Amino acid sequence: MEIMILLLFIFVIAAFLGRELISKVPSQLHTPLMSATNAIGGITVVGAVVAVAMFATGTLGMVLSFVAIILATINVVGGYSVTQRMLGMFRKKEDKNG
């Protein structure tokens, strides 16, 4: 029970810290920041696959792990597509046509 309270405390602190850090980022840095977080997200997906292979037991654990991996993968792919669209906004007009 103590470990669950500690993990919940760490999660809440990380959520507040992440929100505060993201809100302070200037708009010019959002695209590079998104690229970096997408790379971290990709590493997270690989880590989740390894964790499932090593530790998930039982049907509920496997189902929850599968759903988590699918959602993390959707997040990474969506982040990369948004980054590509944002980078496309900065191209010159003649680059878009040819």
Short mmCIF file of C-alpha atoms in Angstrom, two decimals:
data_model
loop_
_atom_site.label_atom_id
_atom_site.label_comp_id
_atom_site.label_asym_id
_atom_site.label_seq_id
_atom_site.Cartn_x
_atom_site.Cartn_y
_atom_site.Cartn_z
CA MET A 1 0.00 0.00 0.00
CA GLU A 2 2.84 2.40 0.80
CA ILE A 3 4.40 1.89 -2.62
CA MET A 4 1.10 2.73 -4.34
CA ILE A 5 0.88 6.02 -2.44
CA LEU A 6 4.47 6.82 -3.34
CA LEU A 7 3.86 6.01 -7.03
CA LEU A 8 0.70 8.12 -7.05
CA PHE A 9 2.61 11.01 -5.47
CA ILE A 10 5.36 10.75 -8.11
CA PHE A 11 2.74 10.65 -10.88
CA VAL A 12 0.95 13.76 -9.60
CA ILE A 13 4.21 15.69 -9.18
CA ALA A 14 5.33 14.67 -12.68
CA ALA A 15 1.99 15.74 -14.16
CA PHE A 16 2.15 19.19 -12.54
CA LEU A 17 5.80 19.64 -13.46
CA GLY A 18 5.18 18.57 -17.06
CA ARG A 19 2.27 20.98 -17.42
CA GLU A 20 4.31 23.83 -15.98
CA LEU A 21 7.29 23.13 -18.24
CA ILE A 22 5.20 22.82 -21.41
CA SER A 23 3.31 26.03 -20.69
CA LYS A 24 6.60 27.95 -20.48
CA VAL A 25 7.90 26.81 -23.90
CA PRO A 26 7.84 29.57 -26.54
CA SER A 27 5.85 28.80 -29.69
CA GLN A 28 9.02 28.73 -31.83
CA LEU A 29 10.28 25.73 -29.89
CA HIS A 30 7.15 23.59 -30.00
CA THR A 31 8.14 21.66 -33.15
CA PRO A 32 11.60 20.64 -31.87
CA LEU A 33 10.09 19.83 -28.50
CA MET A 34 7.44 17.64 -30.12
CA SER A 35 10.10 15.81 -32.10
CA ALA A 36 12.06 15.09 -28.95
CA THR A 37 9.02 13.90 -27.03
CA ASN A 38 8.01 11.68 -29.96
CA ALA A 39 11.44 10.05 -29.84
CA ILE A 40 11.00 9.49 -26.11
CA GLY A 41 7.53 8.08 -26.82
CA GLY A 42 9.05 5.61 -29.27
CA ILE A 43 11.49 4.46 -26.61
CA THR A 44 8.55 4.09 -24.22
CA VAL A 45 6.74 1.83 -26.68
CA VAL A 46 9.81 -0.40 -27.01
CA GLY A 47 10.17 -0.51 -23.22
CA ALA A 48 6.50 -1.42 -22.87
CA VAL A 49 6.86 -4.30 -25.31
CA VAL A 50 9.86 -5.62 -23.37
CA ALA A 51 8.02 -5.22 -20.06
CA VAL A 52 5.01 -7.11 -21.39
CA ALA A 53 7.22 -9.91 -22.66
CA MET A 54 8.94 -10.23 -19.30
CA PHE A 55 6.33 -9.43 -16.65
CA ALA A 56 2.74 -9.58 -17.91
CA THR A 57 0.93 -12.64 -16.69
CA GLY A 58 -2.72 -13.53 -16.90
CA THR A 59 -5.38 -12.41 -19.31
CA LEU A 60 -6.09 -9.03 -17.69
CA GLY A 61 -2.40 -8.10 -17.64
CA MET A 62 -1.98 -9.02 -21.28
CA VAL A 63 -5.11 -7.12 -22.38
CA LEU A 64 -4.17 -3.98 -20.46
CA SER A 65 -0.62 -4.17 -21.76
CA PHE A 66 -1.84 -4.58 -25.33
CA VAL A 67 -4.17 -1.57 -25.01
CA ALA A 68 -1.36 0.53 -23.48
CA ILE A 69 1.03 -0.34 -26.31
CA ILE A 70 -1.59 0.44 -28.97
CA LEU A 71 -2.43 3.82 -27.40
CA ALA A 72 1.25 4.73 -27.02
CA THR A 73 1.89 3.79 -30.65
CA ILE A 74 -1.04 5.93 -31.82
CA ASN A 75 0.37 8.81 -29.76
CA VAL A 76 3.81 8.50 -31.37
CA VAL A 77 2.47 8.21 -34.93
CA GLY A 78 0.09 11.12 -34.40
CA GLY A 79 2.87 13.24 -32.94
CA TYR A 80 5.12 12.61 -35.91
CA SER A 81 2.35 13.47 -38.37
CA VAL A 82 1.58 16.72 -36.55
CA THR A 83 5.29 17.57 -36.54
CA GLN A 84 5.47 16.98 -40.30
CA ARG A 85 2.48 19.24 -40.88
CA MET A 86 3.99 21.97 -38.71
CA LEU A 87 7.30 21.74 -40.54
CA GLY A 88 5.41 21.95 -43.84
CA MET A 89 4.04 25.32 -42.77
CA PHE A 90 7.57 26.74 -42.73
CA ARG A 91 8.49 25.68 -46.27
CA LYS A 92 8.64 28.21 -49.04
CA LYS A 93 5.72 28.22 -51.48
CA GLU A 94 7.80 26.93 -54.40
CA ASP A 95 8.99 23.99 -52.25
CA LYS A 96 5.41 22.87 -51.67
CA ASN A 97 4.67 22.47 -55.38
CA GLY A 98 7.82 20.70 -56.46
#
